[in-house]
DNA sequence: CGGCAGTTTGATGTTACTCAATTTAAGTGG
DNA sequence: CCACTTAAATTGAGTAACATCAAACTGCCG
């Protein structure tokens, strides 16, 4: 995971899996025609576990994840934390960063990551004239709200099994959209601690539930790989109806 | 709670407690100068318990609550439901309704309510030219996200006492902003069932926790009134730090 | 007065947490 | 390639928090 030289970095975002629909690609598409090295954009990277954004701190950039996994979370004073969303390549760290300087969330890298930062003022200027950027942003906000609605319902109303199944089901299509999947084996860099923090359980209990899933031949999770054996049954457990 | 005649309804929204900052007032302010009876706005009311918006159904209007209380929720097939937010006068039922026809949430009236509906196309047209409407909308989205971040953290990480205290603390300043409060007595139309559905507990357990709060002289809740006795201690329990 | 919805209370059951020990896996340096 | 170290996952036993079930109580309204 060595850092590629600066000159190579620009190509990373252009190859974002979501450049067709994502803000990153939308913006880069518009500069390709005009300015190959804009001042209002920069790339950088972070190591696994490194903090990228601190809640309530002010930033002049809007960030897009270009490669790797990250997660947004809310930290409590006593060490507990709630993970609110996992971020995959093409995701904006926070859609509302376009309007608000201070971040609503803390963000940490889960794997090694590469990011793109766009200067907010420039995005807002373009937002005013580009319907494409407008709808990209609106869609990102809608996806965010839809996701947190579901997560809230899962946390408030569902059992441990259902919550974990729901988390997996929510991630599976997003991983599929970004990777070639062979033999139902999905790249999956979360530790059980991350799952626990995301669904409001202890790591110990997560281990027991995943053990149950394995025994029942639903999914197997180890070494950064999620193997999906019985998707139908997983959906029966984890789909919100 | 009889329905006032149509002619009187226009004045209701003008006296919205949040007309200074809310979308409702922002829009009405701009028409007061031009068109006293616009076609792109209409008023209506609903009785206590009546359903106002159905999730996934399409609407041509963006709704603002003018009087009374309502709540947005996600309904599961087996009867469980998660209440995601309580709506007070001046609140948009959903900020993202400006961009998305189909509602992300179901909404029910808690008390008798009066609402204002603005035709979406008209709002979007005005949005393009009015920085005031833009920032009002952005602020509403930001408040929504901030709120669901906190609620998620409370549901995932906190005990029953903390969750209920948190809910009360979240509502208290919003009630204060809309009512004259005497002797720490807040109008509070929620049933224990609503509290339960909002914080992911059973009504029975909510009753026990509230009983504990009463014994300890923190708050008393009965007959639609919340009496706040020891705010400091309530904050010690329910504030997320 | 009777009925109904909402709340309270008690007894019991289940889920998930805590604490602690053990196993497994992943590096690290010799 | 192999001890040694460390982080992560697993397992077991005991406990706390919350759910469930059922009954009694309250205030309200017809």
Short mmCIF file of C-alpha atoms (C1' of nucleotides) in Angstrom, two decimals:
data_model
loop_
_atom_site.label_atom_id
_atom_site.label_comp_id
_atom_site.label_asym_id
_atom_site.label_seq_id
_atom_site.Cartn_x
_atom_site.Cartn_y
_atom_site.Cartn_z
CA UNK A 1 0.00 0.00 0.00
CA UNK A 2 2.86 2.37 -0.83
CA UNK A 3 1.93 5.90 -1.75
CA UNK A 4 1.98 6.37 -5.51
CA UNK A 5 3.79 9.50 -6.72
CA UNK A 6 1.71 12.65 -6.90
CA UNK A 7 1.53 12.59 -10.65
CA UNK A 8 -0.11 9.17 -10.63
CA UNK A 9 -2.76 10.16 -8.12
CA UNK A 10 -4.92 12.14 -10.49
CA UNK A 11 -5.74 9.02 -12.43
CA UNK A 12 -7.05 7.27 -9.33
CA UNK A 13 -10.15 9.38 -9.03
CA UNK A 14 -10.80 9.22 -12.72
CA UNK A 15 -11.06 5.47 -12.35
CA UNK A 16 -13.43 5.72 -9.39
CA UNK A 17 -15.98 2.94 -9.79
CA UNK A 18 -18.67 5.53 -9.34
CA UNK A 19 -17.32 8.22 -11.55
CA UNK A 20 -20.32 7.82 -13.85
CA UNK A 21 -22.76 8.87 -11.16
CA UNK A 22 -20.65 10.18 -8.29
CA UNK A 23 -19.78 13.75 -7.49
CA UNK A 24 -16.11 12.93 -7.93
CA UNK A 25 -16.55 11.87 -11.52
CA UNK A 26 -19.05 14.57 -12.28
CA UNK A 27 -16.56 17.20 -11.27
CA UNK A 28 -13.59 15.54 -12.86
CA UNK A 29 -15.53 15.11 -16.05
CA UNK A 30 -16.10 18.82 -16.19
CA UNK A 31 -12.45 19.67 -15.65
CA UNK A 32 -11.07 17.18 -18.12
CA UNK A 33 -12.32 19.53 -20.79
CA UNK A 34 -10.91 22.66 -19.24
CA UNK A 35 -8.12 22.34 -16.70
CA UNK A 36 -6.03 19.19 -16.20
CA UNK A 37 -4.59 20.31 -12.85
CA UNK A 38 -7.11 22.42 -10.98
CA UNK A 39 -6.19 24.29 -7.81
CA UNK A 40 -9.52 23.51 -6.22
CA UNK A 41 -8.85 19.82 -6.01
CA UNK A 42 -6.19 17.76 -4.28
CA UNK A 43 -5.49 14.12 -3.52
CA UNK A 44 -4.16 12.52 -0.38
CA UNK A 45 -4.08 9.18 1.35
CA UNK A 46 -4.34 7.70 4.84
CA UNK A 47 -3.22 4.50 6.52
CA UNK A 48 -5.52 1.90 8.09
CA UNK A 49 -7.03 3.23 11.32
CA UNK A 50 -5.95 6.80 10.65
CA UNK A 51 -8.40 9.56 11.46
CA UNK A 52 -9.42 11.57 8.42
CA UNK A 53 -12.09 13.95 9.71
CA UNK A 54 -12.88 15.13 13.25
CA UNK A 55 -16.45 15.92 14.26
CA UNK A 56 -17.24 19.61 14.77
CA UNK A 57 -13.99 20.66 13.19
CA UNK A 58 -14.12 23.07 10.24
CA UNK A 59 -12.94 22.07 6.77
CA UNK A 60 -12.68 24.00 3.52
CA UNK A 61 -12.95 20.85 1.44
CA UNK A 62 -15.61 18.38 0.46
CA UNK A 63 -14.11 14.90 0.53
CA UNK A 64 -14.71 11.93 -1.72
CA UNK A 65 -13.31 8.47 -1.05
CA UNK A 66 -11.39 7.23 -4.07
CA UNK A 67 -10.05 3.87 -2.91
CA UNK A 68 -10.26 1.70 0.21
CA UNK A 69 -12.81 1.60 3.03
CA UNK A 70 -13.57 4.14 5.75
CA UNK A 71 -16.31 4.70 8.31
CA UNK A 72 -18.13 7.65 9.85
CA UNK A 73 -18.83 7.56 13.56
CA UNK A 74 -19.91 9.46 16.65
CA UNK A 75 -17.55 9.20 19.60
CA UNK A 76 -18.69 9.26 23.23
CA UNK A 77 -16.48 10.42 26.08
CA UNK A 78 -16.28 7.02 27.76
CA UNK A 79 -14.87 5.28 24.69
CA UNK A 80 -18.08 3.92 23.22
CA UNK A 81 -18.75 4.92 19.66
CA UNK A 82 -21.55 4.50 17.17
CA UNK A 83 -20.54 3.79 13.59
CA UNK A 84 -23.10 5.49 11.37
CA UNK A 85 -21.94 4.44 7.94
CA UNK A 86 -19.28 2.58 6.08
CA UNK A 87 -17.76 4.41 3.14
CA UNK A 88 -16.73 2.74 -0.09
CA UNK A 89 -14.95 4.13 -3.14
CA UNK A 90 -17.02 6.82 -4.83
CA UNK A 91 -18.82 7.87 -1.63
CA UNK A 92 -18.77 11.41 -0.32
CA UNK A 93 -17.66 11.39 3.30
CA UNK A 94 -20.58 13.71 3.96
CA UNK A 95 -22.99 15.14 1.41
CA UNK A 96 -23.83 18.07 3.63
CA UNK A 97 -20.21 19.16 3.76
CA UNK A 98 -21.14 21.08 0.61
CA UNK A 99 -23.19 23.41 2.80
CA UNK A 100 -21.62 23.16 6.23
CA UNK A 101 -17.98 23.80 7.14
CA UNK A 102 -17.95 21.94 10.40
CA UNK A 103 -18.24 18.20 10.02
CA UNK A 104 -21.19 16.41 11.55
CA UNK A 105 -19.20 13.19 11.82
CA UNK A 106 -15.78 11.82 12.61
CA UNK A 107 -14.27 9.63 9.90
CA UNK A 108 -11.53 7.00 10.12
CA UNK A 109 -9.82 4.89 7.50
CA UNK A 110 -10.59 1.20 7.77
CA UNK A 111 -8.06 0.07 5.17
CA UNK A 112 -5.47 2.17 3.46
CA UNK A 113 -7.43 4.83 1.57
CA UNK A 114 -7.01 7.49 -1.05
CA UNK A 115 -9.17 10.57 -1.03
CA UNK A 116 -10.01 13.53 -3.12
CA UNK A 117 -10.75 16.94 -1.61
CA UNK A 118 -12.68 19.57 -3.54
CA UNK A 119 -12.70 23.16 -2.34
CA UNK A 120 -16.20 23.89 -1.12
CA UNK A 121 -16.55 27.34 -2.65
CA UNK A 122 -15.77 25.93 -6.06
CA UNK A 123 -18.31 23.13 -5.70
CA UNK A 124 -20.97 25.57 -4.63
CA UNK A 125 -20.24 27.82 -7.57
CA UNK A 126 -20.59 24.90 -9.94
CA UNK A 127 -23.63 23.63 -8.11
CA UNK A 128 -25.50 26.80 -9.00
CA UNK A 129 -25.14 26.22 -12.73
CA UNK A 130 -24.89 22.44 -13.14
CA UNK A 131 -28.09 20.40 -12.91
CA UNK A 132 -25.91 17.32 -13.09
CA UNK A 133 -24.10 18.21 -9.88
CA UNK A 134 -27.38 19.24 -8.28
CA UNK A 135 -29.00 15.90 -8.87
CA UNK A 136 -25.86 13.99 -7.87
CA UNK A 137 -25.84 15.82 -4.57
CA UNK A 138 -29.57 15.39 -4.01
CA UNK A 139 -29.26 11.67 -4.70
CA UNK A 140 -26.43 11.36 -2.25
CA UNK A 141 -28.50 13.09 0.45
CA UNK A 142 -31.47 10.86 -0.29
CA UNK A 143 -29.34 7.73 -0.08
CA UNK A 144 -27.98 8.94 3.25
CA UNK A 145 -31.42 9.54 4.71
CA UNK A 146 -32.76 6.26 3.39
CA UNK A 147 -29.82 4.47 4.96
CA UNK A 148 -30.10 6.11 8.37
CA UNK A 149 -33.86 5.51 8.41
CA UNK A 150 -33.26 1.80 7.94
CA UNK A 151 -30.43 1.66 10.42
CA UNK A 152 -32.50 3.45 13.06
CA UNK A 153 -35.33 1.00 12.54
CA UNK A 154 -32.96 -1.95 12.80
CA UNK A 155 -31.38 -0.65 16.01
CA UNK A 156 -34.69 0.26 17.60
CA UNK A 157 -36.78 -2.74 16.62
CA UNK A 158 -34.64 -5.73 15.69
CA UNK A 159 -32.73 -8.52 17.42
CA UNK A 160 -28.97 -8.99 17.25
CA UNK A 161 -29.27 -11.52 14.43
CA UNK A 162 -31.50 -9.28 12.39
CA UNK A 163 -29.28 -6.26 12.85
CA UNK A 164 -26.14 -8.08 11.77
CA UNK A 165 -27.90 -9.72 8.83
CA UNK A 166 -29.23 -6.31 7.87
CA UNK A 167 -25.76 -4.78 7.95
CA UNK A 168 -24.38 -7.52 5.72
CA UNK A 169 -27.28 -7.18 3.29
CA UNK A 170 -26.77 -3.48 3.11
CA UNK A 171 -23.08 -3.87 2.27
CA UNK A 172 -23.29 -6.78 -0.17
CA UNK A 173 -24.71 -4.88 -3.16
CA UNK A 174 -22.38 -1.97 -2.51
CA UNK A 175 -19.37 -4.28 -2.58
CA UNK A 176 -20.71 -5.97 -5.69
CA UNK A 177 -20.93 -2.63 -7.47
CA UNK A 178 -17.22 -2.06 -6.91
CA UNK A 179 -15.61 -5.49 -7.22
CA UNK A 180 -15.64 -8.57 -9.36
CA UNK A 181 -17.13 -11.28 -7.13
CA UNK A 182 -16.09 -14.89 -7.64
CA UNK A 183 -17.58 -17.83 -5.77
CA UNK A 184 -19.68 -15.54 -3.57
CA UNK A 185 -16.57 -14.28 -1.80
CA UNK A 186 -16.77 -10.58 -0.97
CA UNK A 187 -13.83 -8.47 0.17
CA UNK A 188 -14.79 -7.42 3.69
CA UNK A 189 -12.23 -5.59 5.82
CA UNK A 190 -14.40 -5.03 8.93
CA UNK A 191 -13.28 -6.44 12.28
CA UNK A 192 -15.99 -7.78 14.58
CA UNK A 193 -15.41 -4.69 16.69
CA UNK A 194 -16.57 -2.53 13.77
CA UNK A 195 -19.68 -4.63 13.29
CA UNK A 196 -20.38 -4.35 17.01
CA UNK A 197 -20.02 -0.56 16.97
CA UNK A 198 -22.25 -0.30 13.91
CA UNK A 199 -25.18 -2.37 15.21
CA UNK A 200 -24.93 -1.55 18.92
CA UNK A 201 -23.70 -4.88 20.31
CA UNK A 202 -20.58 -6.12 22.07
CA UNK A 203 -17.86 -7.82 20.01
CA UNK A 204 -18.39 -10.96 22.08
CA UNK A 205 -22.01 -11.18 21.10
CA UNK A 206 -21.20 -10.44 17.47
CA UNK A 207 -18.84 -13.40 17.52
CA UNK A 208 -21.59 -15.67 18.84
CA UNK A 209 -24.10 -14.53 16.25
CA UNK A 210 -21.61 -14.94 13.40
CA UNK A 211 -20.76 -18.36 14.77
CA UNK A 212 -24.45 -19.22 14.55
CA UNK A 213 -24.60 -17.98 10.96
CA UNK A 214 -21.64 -20.17 10.10
CA UNK A 215 -23.14 -23.27 11.71
CA UNK A 216 -26.35 -22.72 9.83
CA UNK A 217 -24.46 -22.28 6.58
CA UNK A 218 -25.61 -18.71 5.95
CA UNK A 219 -22.33 -16.82 5.71
CA UNK A 220 -18.72 -17.30 6.74
CA UNK A 221 -16.59 -14.37 7.73
CA UNK A 222 -12.83 -14.56 8.12
CA UNK A 223 -9.58 -13.06 6.96
CA UNK A 224 -11.16 -10.09 5.32
CA UNK A 225 -13.49 -12.17 3.19
CA UNK A 226 -17.24 -12.59 3.50
CA UNK A 227 -18.47 -15.80 1.93
CA UNK A 228 -22.19 -15.72 1.22
CA UNK A 229 -23.60 -19.24 1.24
CA UNK A 230 -27.37 -18.82 1.64
CA UNK A 231 -28.42 -15.34 0.64
CA UNK A 232 -32.11 -16.19 0.61
CA UNK A 233 -32.12 -17.21 4.25
CA UNK A 234 -29.99 -14.21 5.22
CA UNK A 235 -32.59 -11.98 3.60
CA UNK A 236 -35.39 -13.73 5.42
CA UNK A 237 -33.68 -12.76 8.66
CA UNK A 238 -32.35 -9.32 7.87
CA UNK A 239 -34.64 -7.62 5.37
CA UNK A 240 -36.89 -4.97 6.89
CA UNK A 241 -40.47 -5.53 5.87
CA UNK B 1 -60.32 21.75 16.89
CA UNK B 2 -62.98 22.64 14.30
CA UNK B 3 -61.74 23.46 10.84
CA UNK B 4 -61.54 27.23 10.38
CA UNK B 5 -62.96 28.53 7.12
CA UNK B 6 -60.60 28.57 4.16
CA UNK B 7 -60.15 32.30 4.25
CA UNK B 8 -58.80 32.19 7.77
CA UNK B 9 -56.29 29.45 7.04
CA UNK B 10 -53.78 31.63 5.26
CA UNK B 11 -53.14 33.52 8.45
CA UNK B 12 -52.20 30.34 10.30
CA UNK B 13 -49.02 29.81 8.43
CA UNK B 14 -48.11 33.44 8.55
CA UNK B 15 -48.14 33.14 12.32
CA UNK B 16 -45.99 30.01 12.29
CA UNK B 17 -43.62 30.28 15.21
CA UNK B 18 -40.81 29.56 12.81
CA UNK B 19 -41.83 31.82 10.01
CA UNK B 20 -38.70 33.89 10.57
CA UNK B 21 -36.41 31.02 9.69
CA UNK B 22 -38.64 28.29 8.27
CA UNK B 23 -39.33 27.47 4.66
CA UNK B 24 -42.99 28.16 5.24
CA UNK B 25 -42.40 31.74 6.27
CA UNK B 26 -39.68 32.26 3.71
CA UNK B 27 -42.06 31.36 0.94
CA UNK B 28 -45.03 33.18 2.37
CA UNK B 29 -42.92 36.24 2.90
CA UNK B 30 -42.10 36.30 -0.77
CA UNK B 31 -45.70 35.97 -1.88
CA UNK B 32 -47.09 38.54 0.50
CA UNK B 33 -45.54 41.10 -1.80
CA UNK B 34 -46.84 39.59 -4.99
CA UNK B 35 -49.79 37.23 -4.80
CA UNK B 36 -52.09 36.93 -1.81
CA UNK B 37 -53.68 33.65 -2.93
CA UNK B 38 -51.16 31.57 -4.83
CA UNK B 39 -52.16 28.42 -6.68
CA UNK B 40 -49.02 26.62 -5.68
CA UNK B 41 -49.91 26.53 -2.03
CA UNK B 42 -52.79 25.03 -0.11
CA UNK B 43 -53.76 24.41 3.49
CA UNK B 44 -55.40 21.42 5.08
CA UNK B 45 -55.85 19.79 8.43
CA UNK B 46 -55.90 16.33 10.00
CA UNK B 47 -57.32 14.81 13.17
CA UNK B 48 -55.32 13.18 15.94
CA UNK B 49 -53.94 9.83 14.78
CA UNK B 50 -54.75 10.45 11.13
CA UNK B 51 -52.18 9.40 8.56
CA UNK B 52 -50.84 12.31 6.55
CA UNK B 53 -48.12 10.78 4.39
CA UNK B 54 -47.49 7.17 3.35
CA UNK B 55 -43.95 5.92 2.79
CA UNK B 56 -42.97 5.26 -0.82
CA UNK B 57 -46.04 7.01 -2.11
CA UNK B 58 -45.56 9.88 -4.58
CA UNK B 59 -46.59 13.45 -3.74
CA UNK B 60 -46.51 16.64 -5.74
CA UNK B 61 -46.29 18.79 -2.64
CA UNK B 62 -43.72 19.68 -0.04
CA UNK B 63 -45.44 19.79 3.35
CA UNK B 64 -44.87 22.08 6.30
CA UNK B 65 -46.53 21.59 9.66
CA UNK B 66 -48.31 24.78 10.73
CA UNK B 67 -49.93 23.78 14.02
CA UNK B 68 -50.08 20.74 16.26
CA UNK B 69 -47.72 17.77 16.58
CA UNK B 70 -47.00 14.92 14.16
CA UNK B 71 -44.41 12.17 13.84
CA UNK B 72 -42.51 10.45 11.05
CA UNK B 73 -42.07 6.70 11.27
CA UNK B 74 -41.08 3.50 9.53
CA UNK B 75 -43.65 0.72 9.69
CA UNK B 76 -42.73 -2.98 9.79
CA UNK B 77 -45.05 -5.70 8.55
CA UNK B 78 -45.56 -7.29 11.97
CA UNK B 79 -46.86 -4.10 13.54
CA UNK B 80 -43.65 -2.81 15.07
CA UNK B 81 -42.71 0.68 14.05
CA UNK B 82 -39.79 3.02 14.58
CA UNK B 83 -40.61 6.66 15.15
CA UNK B 84 -37.82 8.67 13.56
CA UNK B 85 -38.80 12.20 14.45
CA UNK B 86 -41.45 14.28 16.09
CA UNK B 87 -42.64 17.24 14.10
CA UNK B 88 -43.55 20.58 15.64
CA UNK B 89 -45.03 23.70 14.05
CA UNK B 90 -42.69 25.18 11.47
CA UNK B 91 -41.05 21.85 10.61
CA UNK B 92 -40.96 20.45 7.10
CA UNK B 93 -42.30 16.90 7.13
CA UNK B 94 -39.28 16.00 5.01
CA UNK B 95 -36.64 18.36 3.67
CA UNK B 96 -35.78 16.00 0.87
CA UNK B 97 -39.33 16.08 -0.44
CA UNK B 98 -38.08 19.10 -2.37
CA UNK B 99 -36.03 16.71 -4.52
CA UNK B 100 -37.83 13.41 -4.30
CA UNK B 101 -41.46 12.71 -5.13
CA UNK B 102 -41.83 9.50 -3.20
CA UNK B 103 -41.77 9.97 0.54
CA UNK B 104 -39.02 8.32 2.56
CA UNK B 105 -41.23 8.25 5.66
CA UNK B 106 -44.77 7.73 6.81
CA UNK B 107 -46.23 10.58 8.83
CA UNK B 108 -49.14 10.62 11.28
CA UNK B 109 -50.80 13.41 13.21
CA UNK B 110 -50.29 13.18 16.96
CA UNK B 111 -52.70 15.96 17.86
CA UNK B 112 -55.03 17.77 15.54
CA UNK B 113 -52.78 19.46 13.00
CA UNK B 114 -52.85 22.04 10.25
CA UNK B 115 -50.52 21.79 7.33
CA UNK B 116 -49.36 23.74 4.37
CA UNK B 117 -48.51 22.09 1.06
CA UNK B 118 -46.30 23.82 -1.50
CA UNK B 119 -46.15 22.54 -5.06
CA UNK B 120 -42.70 21.06 -5.55
CA UNK B 121 -42.05 22.48 -8.98
CA UNK B 122 -42.69 25.98 -7.71
CA UNK B 123 -40.35 25.53 -4.75
CA UNK B 124 -37.62 24.21 -6.99
CA UNK B 125 -38.03 27.14 -9.35
CA UNK B 126 -37.69 29.57 -6.46
CA UNK B 127 -34.85 27.57 -4.96
CA UNK B 128 -32.75 28.25 -8.04
CA UNK B 129 -32.88 32.01 -7.56
CA UNK B 130 -33.35 32.55 -3.83
CA UNK B 131 -30.30 32.20 -1.58
CA UNK B 132 -32.66 32.58 1.36
CA UNK B 133 -34.62 29.46 0.42
CA UNK B 134 -31.39 27.63 -0.35
CA UNK B 135 -29.95 28.22 3.07
CA UNK B 136 -33.25 27.47 4.78
CA UNK B 137 -33.37 24.13 3.05
CA UNK B 138 -29.73 23.35 3.73
CA UNK B 139 -30.24 24.16 7.40
CA UNK B 140 -33.23 21.89 7.58
CA UNK B 141 -31.23 19.02 6.07
CA UNK B 142 -28.36 19.65 8.45
CA UNK B 143 -30.70 19.66 11.45
CA UNK B 144 -32.20 16.38 10.24
CA UNK B 145 -28.84 14.69 9.89
CA UNK B 146 -27.62 16.01 13.22
CA UNK B 147 -30.75 14.67 14.85
CA UNK B 148 -30.59 11.22 13.32
CA UNK B 149 -26.89 10.97 14.17
CA UNK B 150 -27.69 11.58 17.81
CA UNK B 151 -30.68 9.28 17.83
CA UNK B 152 -28.69 6.48 16.25
CA UNK B 153 -25.99 6.88 18.85
CA UNK B 154 -28.55 6.85 21.64
CA UNK B 155 -30.25 3.71 20.32
CA UNK B 156 -27.00 1.89 19.67
CA UNK B 157 -25.05 2.81 22.77
CA UNK B 158 -27.31 3.95 25.59
CA UNK B 159 -29.50 2.42 28.28
CA UNK B 160 -33.25 2.83 28.51
CA UNK B 161 -32.93 5.70 31.00
CA UNK B 162 -30.43 7.54 28.85
CA UNK B 163 -32.50 7.14 25.71
CA UNK B 164 -35.66 8.47 27.31
CA UNK B 165 -33.83 11.33 28.98
CA UNK B 166 -32.23 12.11 25.65
CA UNK B 167 -35.58 12.21 23.91
CA UNK B 168 -37.00 14.60 26.49
CA UNK B 169 -33.93 16.83 26.30
CA UNK B 170 -34.19 16.93 22.55
CA UNK B 171 -37.83 18.01 22.70
CA UNK B 172 -37.65 20.52 25.56
CA UNK B 173 -35.91 23.36 23.69
CA UNK B 174 -38.08 22.78 20.63
CA UNK B 175 -41.23 23.09 22.76
CA UNK B 176 -39.81 26.16 24.46
CA UNK B 177 -39.24 27.82 21.10
CA UNK B 178 -42.94 27.49 20.30
CA UNK B 179 -44.74 27.99 23.61
CA UNK B 180 -44.76 30.21 26.65
CA UNK B 181 -43.61 27.96 29.49
CA UNK B 182 -44.83 28.64 33.02
CA UNK B 183 -43.67 26.75 36.09
CA UNK B 184 -41.58 24.37 33.99
CA UNK B 185 -44.70 22.77 32.57
CA UNK B 186 -44.32 21.82 28.90
CA UNK B 187 -47.19 20.82 26.62
CA UNK B 188 -46.39 17.23 25.73
CA UNK B 189 -48.95 15.21 23.78
CA UNK B 190 -46.96 11.95 23.43
CA UNK B 191 -48.40 8.74 24.84
CA UNK B 192 -45.94 6.29 26.40
CA UNK B 193 -46.46 4.14 23.33
CA UNK B 194 -44.96 6.92 21.19
CA UNK B 195 -41.97 7.26 23.47
CA UNK B 196 -41.52 3.50 23.32
CA UNK B 197 -41.63 3.44 19.52
CA UNK B 198 -39.19 6.34 19.34
CA UNK B 199 -36.50 4.92 21.63
CA UNK B 200 -36.94 1.22 20.89
CA UNK B 201 -38.46 0.00 24.16
CA UNK B 202 -41.76 -1.53 25.23
CA UNK B 203 -44.44 0.76 26.70
CA UNK B 204 -44.23 -1.26 29.91
CA UNK B 205 -40.57 -0.49 30.35
CA UNK B 206 -41.11 3.17 29.47
CA UNK B 207 -43.65 3.33 32.26
CA UNK B 208 -41.15 1.90 34.74
CA UNK B 209 -38.39 4.31 33.73
CA UNK B 210 -40.72 7.31 33.89
CA UNK B 211 -41.86 6.07 37.28
CA UNK B 212 -38.24 6.08 38.37
CA UNK B 213 -37.77 9.62 37.06
CA UNK B 214 -40.81 10.73 39.03
CA UNK B 215 -39.62 9.10 42.26
CA UNK B 216 -36.26 10.75 41.87
CA UNK B 217 -37.91 14.12 41.24
CA UNK B 218 -36.49 14.58 37.75
CA UNK B 219 -39.62 14.97 35.66
CA UNK B 220 -43.30 14.19 35.92
CA UNK B 221 -45.32 13.25 32.88
CA UNK B 222 -49.09 13.10 32.83
CA UNK B 223 -52.16 14.39 31.08
CA UNK B 224 -50.28 15.89 28.19
CA UNK B 225 -47.96 17.93 30.38
CA UNK B 226 -44.27 17.38 31.04
CA UNK B 227 -43.15 18.95 34.29
CA UNK B 228 -39.39 19.42 34.45
CA UNK B 229 -38.21 19.42 38.05
CA UNK B 230 -34.48 18.76 37.86
CA UNK B 231 -33.14 19.62 34.44
CA UNK B 232 -29.51 19.44 35.53
CA UNK B 233 -29.79 15.83 36.63
CA UNK B 234 -31.79 14.92 33.53
CA UNK B 235 -28.97 16.32 31.42
CA UNK B 236 -26.39 14.37 33.40
CA UNK B 237 -28.26 11.22 32.39
CA UNK B 238 -29.30 12.00 28.85
CA UNK B 239 -26.75 14.30 27.22
CA UNK B 240 -24.43 12.58 24.75
CA UNK B 241 -20.85 13.45 25.51
"C1'" DC C 1 -73.09 3.27 35.74
"C1'" DG C 2 -70.34 0.74 32.34
"C1'" DG C 3 -66.81 0.66 28.93
"C1'" DC C 4 -62.53 1.93 27.03
"C1'" DA C 5 -57.79 3.51 26.47
"C1'" DG C 6 -53.82 4.32 28.85
"C1'" DT C 7 -50.90 3.43 32.74
"C1'" DT C 8 -49.05 0.91 36.61
"C1'" DT C 9 -47.49 -3.17 38.99
"C1'" DG C 10 -45.88 -7.97 39.72
"C1'" DA C 11 -43.94 -12.38 38.30
"C1'" DT C 12 -41.30 -14.71 35.07
"C1'" DG C 13 -38.49 -15.38 30.74
"C1'" DT C 14 -35.10 -14.08 27.26
"C1'" DT C 15 -31.59 -11.53 25.25
"C1'" DA C 16 -27.47 -9.65 25.37
"C1'" DC C 17 -23.64 -7.94 28.57
"C1'" DT C 18 -19.66 -8.75 31.61
"C1'" DC C 19 -15.71 -11.03 33.07
"C1'" DA C 20 -12.23 -14.22 32.31
"C1'" DA C 21 -9.84 -17.88 30.14
"C1'" DT C 22 -8.45 -20.08 25.83
"C1'" DT C 23 -7.59 -20.48 20.97
"C1'" DT C 24 -6.37 -18.76 16.56
"C1'" DA C 25 -4.04 -15.86 13.39
"C1'" DA C 26 -0.58 -12.48 12.04
"C1'" DG C 27 3.44 -10.50 12.39
"C1'" DT C 28 8.56 -9.77 13.96
"C1'" DG C 29 13.04 -10.48 14.70
"C1'" DG C 30 16.62 -13.82 15.26
"C1'" DC D 1 12.16 -21.46 9.34
"C1'" DC D 2 11.08 -21.01 14.04
"C1'" DA D 3 10.26 -18.96 18.91
"C1'" DC D 4 8.07 -14.86 20.59
"C1'" DT D 5 4.66 -11.19 20.66
"C1'" DT D 6 0.38 -9.18 19.87
"C1'" DA D 7 -4.31 -8.48 18.15
"C1'" DA D 8 -8.48 -10.76 17.12
"C1'" DA D 9 -11.79 -14.32 17.71
"C1'" DT D 10 -13.92 -17.93 20.39
"C1'" DT D 11 -15.90 -20.15 24.44
"C1'" DG D 12 -17.96 -20.68 29.10
"C1'" DA D 13 -20.22 -19.12 33.35
"C1'" DG D 14 -22.72 -15.77 35.77
"C1'" DT D 15 -25.46 -11.43 35.64
"C1'" DA D 16 -28.10 -7.34 34.34
"C1'" DA D 17 -31.35 -5.18 31.37
"C1'" DC D 18 -35.25 -5.40 29.12
"C1'" DA D 19 -39.30 -8.16 27.24
"C1'" DT D 20 -43.43 -10.75 27.97
"C1'" DC D 21 -47.64 -11.98 30.08
"C1'" DA D 22 -51.31 -10.97 32.95
"C1'" DA D 23 -53.84 -8.52 36.27
"C1'" DA D 24 -55.28 -4.35 38.53
"C1'" DC D 25 -55.88 0.44 38.51
"C1'" DT D 26 -56.94 5.27 36.68
"C1'" DG D 27 -59.31 8.81 34.40
"C1'" DC D 28 -62.51 9.88 30.88
"C1'" DC D 29 -66.64 9.80 28.18
"C1'" DG D 30 -71.01 8.31 26.69
#
